[in-house]
PDB file of N, CA and C in Angstrom:
ATOM      1  N   MET A 184     130.460 108.998 102.904  1.00  0.00           N
ATOM      2  CA  MET A 184     128.857 108.797 102.987  1.00  0.00           C
ATOM      3  C   MET A 184     127.933 109.436 102.164  1.00  0.00           C
ATOM      4  N   TRP A 185     126.880 108.719 101.627  1.00  0.00           N
ATOM      5  CA  TRP A 185     126.177 109.127 100.848  1.00  0.00           C
ATOM      6  C   TRP A 185     124.589 109.058 101.287  1.00  0.00           C
ATOM      7  N   VAL A 186     123.657 110.004 101.007  1.00  0.00           N
ATOM      8  CA  VAL A 186     122.179 110.250 101.140  1.00  0.00           C
ATOM      9  C   VAL A 186     121.351 110.020 100.066  1.00  0.00           C
ATOM     10  N   LEU A 187     120.646 109.229 100.443  1.00  0.00           N
ATOM     11  CA  LEU A 187     119.358 109.168  99.356  1.00  0.00           C
ATOM     12  C   LEU A 187     118.398 109.789  99.911  1.00  0.00           C
ATOM     13  N   MET A 188     117.923 110.704  99.183  1.00  0.00           N
ATOM     14  CA  MET A 188     116.763 111.884  99.564  1.00  0.00           C
ATOM     15  C   MET A 188     115.816 111.686  98.498  1.00  0.00           C
ATOM     16  N   TYR A 189     114.362 111.387  99.123  1.00  0.00           N
ATOM     17  CA  TYR A 189     113.113 111.129  98.356  1.00  0.00           C
ATOM     18  C   TYR A 189     112.137 112.050  99.012  1.00  0.00           C
ATOM     19  N   VAL A 190     111.890 112.678  98.129  1.00  0.00           N
ATOM     20  CA  VAL A 190     110.355 113.455  98.356  1.00  0.00           C
ATOM     21  C   VAL A 190     109.529 112.920  97.321  1.00  0.00           C
ATOM     22  N   PHE A 191     108.304 112.837  98.077  1.00  0.00           N
ATOM     23  CA  PHE A 191     107.052 112.657  97.569  1.00  0.00           C
ATOM     24  C   PHE A 191     105.955 113.074  97.926  1.00  0.00           C
ATOM     25  N   SER A 192     105.000 113.797  96.608  1.00  0.00           N
ATOM     26  CA  SER A 192     103.954 115.089  97.196  1.00  0.00           C
ATOM     27  C   SER A 192     102.655 114.359  96.295  1.00  0.00           C
ATOM     28  N   TYR A 193     101.316 114.795  97.116  1.00  0.00           N
ATOM     29  CA  TYR A 193     100.403 114.283  96.076  1.00  0.00           C
ATOM     30  C   TYR A 193      99.336 115.532  96.767  1.00  0.00           C
ATOM     31  N   SER A 194      98.415 116.209  95.546  1.00  0.00           N
ATOM     32  CA  SER A 194      97.104 116.890  95.787  1.00  0.00           C
ATOM     33  C   SER A 194      96.234 116.361  95.287  1.00  0.00           C
ATOM     34  N   VAL A 195      95.099 116.411  96.084  1.00  0.00           N
ATOM     35  CA  VAL A 195      93.607 115.915  95.417  1.00  0.00           C
ATOM     36  C   VAL A 195      92.963 117.060  95.119  1.00  0.00           C
ATOM     37  N   SER A 196      92.173 116.986  93.976  1.00  0.00           N
ATOM     38  CA  SER A 196      91.185 118.383  93.839  1.00  0.00           C
ATOM     39  C   SER A 196      90.132 118.285  94.785  1.00  0.00           C
ATOM     40  N   PRO A 197      89.771 119.638  95.076  1.00  0.00           N
ATOM     41  CA  PRO A 197      88.488 119.897  95.985  1.00  0.00           C
ATOM     42  C   PRO A 197      87.168 119.003  95.266  1.00  0.00           C
ATOM     43  N   ALA A 198      87.169 118.957  94.127  1.00  0.00           N
ATOM     44  CA  ALA A 198      86.001 118.607  93.198  1.00  0.00           C
ATOM     45  C   ALA A 198      85.925 117.142  93.722  1.00  0.00           C
ATOM     46  N   ALA A 199      87.279 116.395  93.591  1.00  0.00           N
ATOM     47  CA  ALA A 199      87.032 115.043  94.029  1.00  0.00           C
ATOM     48  C   ALA A 199      86.818 114.626  95.064  1.00  0.00           C
ATOM     49  N   THR A 200      87.105 115.606  96.312  1.00  0.00           N
ATOM     50  CA  THR A 200      86.639 115.111  97.456  1.00  0.00           C
ATOM     51  C   THR A 200      85.403 116.029  98.300  1.00  0.00           C
ATOM     52  N   MET A 201      84.831 117.041  97.435  1.00  0.00           N
ATOM     53  CA  MET A 201      84.417 118.162  97.951  1.00  0.00           C
ATOM     54  C   MET A 201      84.714 118.759  99.859  1.00  0.00           C
ATOM     55  N   ASP A 202      86.398 118.988  99.404  1.00  0.00           N
ATOM     56  CA  ASP A 202      86.542 119.304 100.645  1.00  0.00           C
ATOM     57  C   ASP A 202      88.057 120.631 100.009  1.00  0.00           C
ATOM     58  N   ARG A 203      87.536 121.555 100.129  1.00  0.00           N
ATOM     59  CA  ARG A 203      88.727 122.566  99.421  1.00  0.00           C
ATOM     60  C   ARG A 203      89.912 122.421 100.416  1.00  0.00           C
ATOM     61  N   ALA A 204      89.932 122.279 101.633  1.00  0.00           N
ATOM     62  CA  ALA A 204      90.902 122.079 102.044  1.00  0.00           C
ATOM     63  C   ALA A 204      92.163 121.133 101.518  1.00  0.00           C
ATOM     64  N   GLU A 205      91.287 119.958 100.830  1.00  0.00           N
ATOM     65  CA  GLU A 205      92.412 119.096 100.069  1.00  0.00           C
ATOM     66  C   GLU A 205      93.099 119.275  99.096  1.00  0.00           C
ATOM     67  N   TRP A 206      92.932 120.312  98.642  1.00  0.00           N
ATOM     68  CA  TRP A 206      93.837 120.716  97.465  1.00  0.00           C
ATOM     69  C   TRP A 206      94.807 121.980  98.253  1.00  0.00           C
ATOM     70  N   ARG A 207      95.949 120.697  98.540  1.00  0.00           N
ATOM     71  CA  ARG A 207      97.335 121.368  98.620  1.00  0.00           C
ATOM     72  C   ARG A 207      98.351 119.783  98.463  1.00  0.00           C
ATOM     73  N   LEU A 208      99.671 120.387  98.268  1.00  0.00           N
ATOM     74  CA  LEU A 208     100.258 119.345  98.324  1.00  0.00           C
ATOM     75  C   LEU A 208     101.025 118.657  99.610  1.00  0.00           C
ATOM     76  N   LEU A 209     101.099 117.486  99.573  1.00  0.00           N
ATOM     77  CA  LEU A 209     100.879 116.814 101.416  1.00  0.00           C
ATOM     78  C   LEU A 209     102.407 116.582 101.244  1.00  0.00           C
ATOM     79  N   PRO A 210     103.644 116.609 101.013  1.00  0.00           N
ATOM     80  CA  PRO A 210     104.964 116.400 100.954  1.00  0.00           C
ATOM     81  C   PRO A 210     105.287 115.532 102.298  1.00  0.00           C
ATOM     82  N   THR A 211     106.126 114.298 101.729  1.00  0.00           N
ATOM     83  CA  THR A 211     106.668 113.257 102.553  1.00  0.00           C
ATOM     84  C   THR A 211     108.218 113.367 102.157  1.00  0.00           C
ATOM     85  N   VAL A 212     109.041 113.534 103.017  1.00  0.00           N
ATOM     86  CA  VAL A 212     110.447 113.646 102.764  1.00  0.00           C
ATOM     87  C   VAL A 212     111.043 112.489 103.443  1.00  0.00           C
ATOM     88  N   VAL A 213     111.913 111.890 102.939  1.00  0.00           N
ATOM     89  CA  VAL A 213     112.711 110.545 103.644  1.00  0.00           C
ATOM     90  C   VAL A 213     114.268 110.391 103.610  1.00  0.00           C
ATOM     91  N   PHE A 214     115.227 110.617 104.481  1.00  0.00           N
ATOM     92  CA  PHE A 214     116.551 110.555 104.086  1.00  0.00           C
ATOM     93  C   PHE A 214     117.466 109.262 104.484  1.00  0.00           C
ATOM     94  N   GLN A 215     117.907 108.510 103.954  1.00  0.00           N
ATOM     95  CA  GLN A 215     118.563 107.346 104.097  1.00  0.00           C
ATOM     96  C   GLN A 215     120.311 107.404 103.729  1.00  0.00           C
ATOM     97  N   GLU A 216     120.851 106.874 104.975  1.00  0.00           N
ATOM     98  CA  GLU A 216     122.459 106.814 104.676  1.00  0.00           C
ATOM     99  C   GLU A 216     123.120 105.692 104.057  1.00  0.00           C
ATOM    100  N   PHE A 217     123.721 105.773 103.231  1.00  0.00           N
ATOM    101  CA  PHE A 217     124.434 104.492 102.258  1.00  0.00           C
ATOM    102  C   PHE A 217     126.208 104.831 102.608  1.00  0.00           C
ATOM    103  N   SER A 218     126.901 103.689 102.560  1.00  0.00           N
ATOM    104  CA  SER A 218     128.240 103.787 103.115  1.00  0.00           C
ATOM    105  C   SER A 218     128.742 104.405 101.600  1.00  0.00           C
ATOM    106  N   ASN A 219     128.402 104.104 100.681  1.00  0.00           N
ATOM    107  CA  ASN A 219     129.036 104.706  99.346  1.00  0.00           C
ATOM    108  C   ASN A 219     128.019 104.729  98.100  1.00  0.00           C
ATOM    109  N   GLU A 220     128.536 105.194  97.037  1.00  0.00           N
ATOM    110  CA  GLU A 220     127.686 105.837  96.162  1.00  0.00           C
ATOM    111  C   GLU A 220     126.861 104.794  95.212  1.00  0.00           C
ATOM    112  N   GLU A 221     127.809 103.788  95.040  1.00  0.00           N
ATOM    113  CA  GLU A 221     127.165 102.456  94.348  1.00  0.00           C
ATOM    114  C   GLU A 221     125.916 102.197  95.037  1.00  0.00           C
ATOM    115  N   ARG A 222     125.820 102.011  96.167  1.00  0.00           N
ATOM    116  CA  ARG A 222     124.868 101.226  97.014  1.00  0.00           C
ATOM    117  C   ARG A 222     123.368 102.667  96.873  1.00  0.00           C
ATOM    118  N   CYS A 223     123.781 103.905  97.196  1.00  0.00           N
ATOM    119  CA  CYS A 223     122.682 104.644  97.086  1.00  0.00           C
ATOM    120  C   CYS A 223     122.119 104.831  95.559  1.00  0.00           C
ATOM    121  N   THR A 224     122.809 104.358  94.579  1.00  0.00           N
ATOM    122  CA  THR A 224     122.436 104.545  92.878  1.00  0.00           C
ATOM    123  C   THR A 224     121.830 103.279  92.817  1.00  0.00           C
ATOM    124  N   LEU A 225     121.784 102.185  93.274  1.00  0.00           N
ATOM    125  CA  LEU A 225     120.779 101.213  93.276  1.00  0.00           C
ATOM    126  C   LEU A 225     119.530 101.344  94.329  1.00  0.00           C
ATOM    127  N   ALA A 226     119.664 101.807  95.341  1.00  0.00           N
ATOM    128  CA  ALA A 226     118.479 102.206  95.865  1.00  0.00           C
ATOM    129  C   ALA A 226     117.752 103.128  94.976  1.00  0.00           C
ATOM    130  N   LYS A 227     117.826 104.186  94.725  1.00  0.00           N
ATOM    131  CA  LYS A 227     117.573 105.093  94.182  1.00  0.00           C
ATOM    132  C   LYS A 227     116.991 104.741  92.793  1.00  0.00           C
ATOM    133  N   SER A 228     117.469 103.840  92.170  1.00  0.00           N
ATOM    134  CA  SER A 228     116.860 102.971  90.864  1.00  0.00           C
ATOM    135  C   SER A 228     115.826 102.053  91.236  1.00  0.00           C
ATOM    136  N   LYS A 229     115.555 101.389  92.213  1.00  0.00           N
ATOM    137  CA  LYS A 229     114.655 100.714  92.448  1.00  0.00           C
ATOM    138  C   LYS A 229     113.589 101.279  93.295  1.00  0.00           C
ATOM    139  N   LEU A 230     113.945 102.449  93.715  1.00  0.00           N
ATOM    140  CA  LEU A 230     112.508 103.062  94.108  1.00  0.00           C
ATOM    141  C   LEU A 230     112.011 103.566  93.253  1.00  0.00           C
ATOM    142  N   GLU A 231     112.590 104.366  92.054  1.00  0.00           N
ATOM    143  CA  GLU A 231     112.475 105.109  91.096  1.00  0.00           C
ATOM    144  C   GLU A 231     111.262 104.041  90.185  1.00  0.00           C
ATOM    145  N   ASN A 232     111.888 103.156  90.137  1.00  0.00           N
ATOM    146  CA  ASN A 232     111.099 101.904  89.234  1.00  0.00           C
ATOM    147  C   ASN A 232     109.801 101.456  90.060  1.00  0.00           C
ATOM    148  N   SER A 233     109.947 101.790  91.151  1.00  0.00           N
ATOM    149  CA  SER A 233     108.619 101.491  91.717  1.00  0.00           C
ATOM    150  C   SER A 233     107.683 102.134  91.899  1.00  0.00           C
ATOM    151  N   LEU A 234     108.144 103.240  91.577  1.00  0.00           N
ATOM    152  CA  LEU A 234     106.981 104.757  92.108  1.00  0.00           C
ATOM    153  C   LEU A 234     106.280 104.974  90.606  1.00  0.00           C
ATOM    154  N   LYS A 235     107.555 104.478  89.108  1.00  0.00           N
ATOM    155  CA  LYS A 235     107.137 104.425  88.030  1.00  0.00           C
ATOM    156  C   LYS A 235     105.672 103.532  88.121  1.00  0.00           C
ATOM    157  N   GLU A 236     105.893 102.478  88.554  1.00  0.00           N
ATOM    158  CA  GLU A 236     104.922 101.194  88.773  1.00  0.00           C
ATOM    159  C   GLU A 236     103.539 101.898  89.534  1.00  0.00           C
ATOM    160  N   ALA A 237     103.926 102.673  90.448  1.00  0.00           N
ATOM    161  CA  ALA A 237     102.891 102.758  91.558  1.00  0.00           C
ATOM    162  C   ALA A 237     101.623 103.733  90.734  1.00  0.00           C
ATOM    163  N   GLY A 238     102.487 104.738  90.004  1.00  0.00           N
ATOM    164  CA  GLY A 238     101.819 105.188  89.137  1.00  0.00           C
ATOM    165  C   GLY A 238     101.154 104.875  88.165  1.00  0.00           C
ATOM    166  N   THR A 239     101.318 104.148  87.475  1.00  0.00           N
ATOM    167  CA  THR A 239     100.984 103.348  86.175  1.00  0.00           C
ATOM    168  C   THR A 239      99.252 102.826  86.939  1.00  0.00           C
ATOM    169  N   LYS A 240      99.506 102.053  88.114  1.00  0.00           N
ATOM    170  CA  LYS A 240      98.228 101.345  88.681  1.00  0.00           C
ATOM    171  C   LYS A 240      97.240 102.450  89.339  1.00  0.00           C
ATOM    172  N   LEU A 241      97.711 103.444  89.705  1.00  0.00           N
ATOM    173  CA  LEU A 241      97.165 104.580  90.419  1.00  0.00           C
ATOM    174  C   LEU A 241      96.258 105.288  88.846  1.00  0.00           C
ATOM    175  N   LYS A 242      96.864 105.311  87.980  1.00  0.00           N
ATOM    176  CA  LYS A 242      96.278 106.053  86.827  1.00  0.00           C
ATOM    177  C   LYS A 242      95.126 104.968  86.084  1.00  0.00           C
ATOM    178  N   SER A 243      95.311 103.715  86.157  1.00  0.00           N
ATOM    179  CA  SER A 243      94.540 102.827  85.848  1.00  0.00           C
ATOM    180  C   SER A 243      93.301 102.840  86.753  1.00  0.00           C
ATOM    181  N   GLY A 244      93.619 102.782  87.999  1.00  0.00           N
ATOM    182  CA  GLY A 244      92.368 102.820  88.799  1.00  0.00           C
ATOM    183  C   GLY A 244      91.566 104.256  89.131  1.00  0.00           C
ATOM    184  N   LEU A 245      92.272 104.870  88.773  1.00  0.00           N
ATOM    185  CA  LEU A 245      91.252 106.399  88.240  1.00  0.00           C
ATOM    186  C   LEU A 245      90.702 106.730  86.986  1.00  0.00           C
ATOM    187  N   ASP A 246      91.390 105.815  86.277  1.00  0.00           N
ATOM    188  CA  ASP A 246      90.127 105.842  84.978  1.00  0.00           C
ATOM    189  C   ASP A 246      89.077 104.939  84.856  1.00  0.00           C
ATOM    190  N   ASP A 247      89.089 103.777  86.101  1.00  0.00           N
ATOM    191  CA  ASP A 247      88.025 103.163  86.376  1.00  0.00           C
ATOM    192  C   ASP A 247      87.043 103.653  87.141  1.00  0.00           C
ATOM    193  N   LEU A 248      87.134 104.665  87.830  1.00  0.00           N
ATOM    194  CA  LEU A 248      86.415 105.616  88.638  1.00  0.00           C
ATOM    195  C   LEU A 248      85.940 106.683  87.532  1.00  0.00           C
ATOM    196  N   ARG A 249      86.755 107.314  86.635  1.00  0.00           N
ATOM    197  CA  ARG A 249      86.037 108.429  85.407  1.00  0.00           C
ATOM    198  C   ARG A 249      84.820 107.287  84.726  1.00  0.00           C
ATOM    199  N   ALA A 250      85.359 105.866  84.890  1.00  0.00           N
ATOM    200  CA  ALA A 250      84.370 105.332  83.482  1.00  0.00           C
ATOM    201  C   ALA A 250      83.073 105.180  84.157  1.00  0.00           C
ATOM    202  N   ILE A 251      82.545 105.666  85.698  1.00  0.00           N
ATOM    203  CA  ILE A 251      81.870 105.322  86.265  1.00  0.00           C
ATOM    204  C   ILE A 251      81.191 106.752  86.986  1.00  0.00           C
ATOM    205  N   GLY A 252      81.979 107.887  86.371  1.00  0.00           N
ATOM    206  CA  GLY A 252      81.161 109.068  86.664  1.00  0.00           C
ATOM    207  C   GLY A 252      82.113 109.659  87.927  1.00  0.00           C
ATOM    208  N   LYS A 253      82.860 109.398  88.402  1.00  0.00           N
ATOM    209  CA  LYS A 253      83.870 109.620  89.441  1.00  0.00           C
ATOM    210  C   LYS A 253      84.659 110.223  89.153  1.00  0.00           C
ATOM    211  N   VAL A 254      86.120 110.427  90.010  1.00  0.00           N
ATOM    212  CA  VAL A 254      87.263 110.995  90.066  1.00  0.00           C
ATOM    213  C   VAL A 254      87.999 110.715  89.025  1.00  0.00           C
ATOM    214  N   GLY A 255      88.683 111.633  88.237  1.00  0.00           N
ATOM    215  CA  GLY A 255      89.467 110.796  87.209  1.00  0.00           C
ATOM    216  C   GLY A 255      91.482 111.783  87.539  1.00  0.00           C
ATOM    217  N   PRO A 256      91.969 111.230  86.584  1.00  0.00           N
ATOM    218  CA  PRO A 256      93.541 111.536  86.580  1.00  0.00           C
ATOM    219  C   PRO A 256      94.045 112.925  87.041  1.00  0.00           C
ATOM    220  N   GLY A 257      92.659 113.764  86.523  1.00  0.00           N
ATOM    221  CA  GLY A 257      92.836 115.366  86.048  1.00  0.00           C
ATOM    222  C   GLY A 257      92.797 115.952  87.824  1.00  0.00           C
ATOM    223  N   GLU A 258      92.373 115.140  88.239  1.00  0.00           N
ATOM    224  CA  GLU A 258      91.802 115.783  89.628  1.00  0.00           C
ATOM    225  C   GLU A 258      93.106 115.516  90.893  1.00  0.00           C
ATOM    226  N   ILE A 259      94.248 114.433  90.721  1.00  0.00           N
ATOM    227  CA  ILE A 259      95.216 114.103  91.472  1.00  0.00           C
ATOM    228  C   ILE A 259      96.444 114.522  90.777  1.00  0.00           C
ATOM    229  N   ILE A 260      97.402 115.150  91.649  1.00  0.00           N
ATOM    230  CA  ILE A 260      99.029 115.774  90.928  1.00  0.00           C
ATOM    231  C   ILE A 260      99.441 114.794  92.111  1.00  0.00           C
ATOM    232  N   ILE A 261     100.524 114.165  91.119  1.00  0.00           N
ATOM    233  CA  ILE A 261     101.456 113.142  92.076  1.00  0.00           C
ATOM    234  C   ILE A 261     102.688 113.675  91.577  1.00  0.00           C
ATOM    235  N   ALA A 262     103.829 113.785  92.341  1.00  0.00           N
ATOM    236  CA  ALA A 262     105.142 114.293  92.144  1.00  0.00           C
ATOM    237  C   ALA A 262     106.432 113.683  92.939  1.00  0.00           C
ATOM    238  N   TYR A 263     107.268 113.167  92.242  1.00  0.00           N
ATOM    239  CA  TYR A 263     108.100 112.560  93.429  1.00  0.00           C
ATOM    240  C   TYR A 263     109.731 113.345  92.854  1.00  0.00           C
ATOM    241  N   ASN A 264     110.614 112.769  93.565  1.00  0.00           N
ATOM    242  CA  ASN A 264     112.070 113.465  93.280  1.00  0.00           C
ATOM    243  C   ASN A 264     112.829 112.182  94.378  1.00  0.00           C
ATOM    244  N   VAL A 265     113.505 111.699  93.698  1.00  0.00           N
ATOM    245  CA  VAL A 265     114.423 110.895  94.550  1.00  0.00           C
ATOM    246  C   VAL A 265     116.353 111.080  93.751  1.00  0.00           C
ATOM    247  N   GLU A 266     116.985 111.604  94.776  1.00  0.00           N
ATOM    248  CA  GLU A 266     118.537 111.790  94.576  1.00  0.00           C
ATOM    249  C   GLU A 266     119.337 111.533  95.290  1.00  0.00           C
ATOM    250  N   CYS A 267     120.591 111.114  94.982  1.00  0.00           N
ATOM    251  CA  CYS A 267     121.819 110.589  96.174  1.00  0.00           C
ATOM    252  C   CYS A 267     122.714 111.526  96.041  1.00  0.00           C
ATOM    253  N   LEU A 268     123.024 112.257  97.339  1.00  0.00           N
ATOM    254  CA  LEU A 268     123.938 113.324  97.269  1.00  0.00           C
ATOM    255  C   LEU A 268     124.899 112.813  98.394  1.00  0.00           C
ATOM    256  N   PRO A 269     126.034 113.472  98.062  1.00  0.00           N
ATOM    257  CA  PRO A 269     127.570 113.440  98.946  1.00  0.00           C
ATOM    258  C   PRO A 269     127.236 113.800 100.337  1.00  0.00           C
ATOM    259  N   LYS A 270     127.479 113.442 101.456  1.00  0.00           N
ATOM    260  CA  LYS A 270     127.613 113.654 102.782  1.00  0.00           C
ATOM    261  C   LYS A 270     128.626 114.379 103.227  1.00  0.00           C
TER     262      LYS A 270
END
């Protein structure tokens, strides 16, 4: 058995929300079991590709907001890690 571990976190600057409580990492952790390493690795690859695309789309949207004087990419921290681990 193999386990896919996916950790995603984000943090928003209080300057962007006017709420100091927002400046913290909010992690999400997901585990999914696979019967073999190959299936786990394939899922890992697909997940990483979708996260990269999501990051590009988010940065584009934040650039649009910065252009009108609102929050920009500097006010948001996004991090992720995806690993396949033997069980």
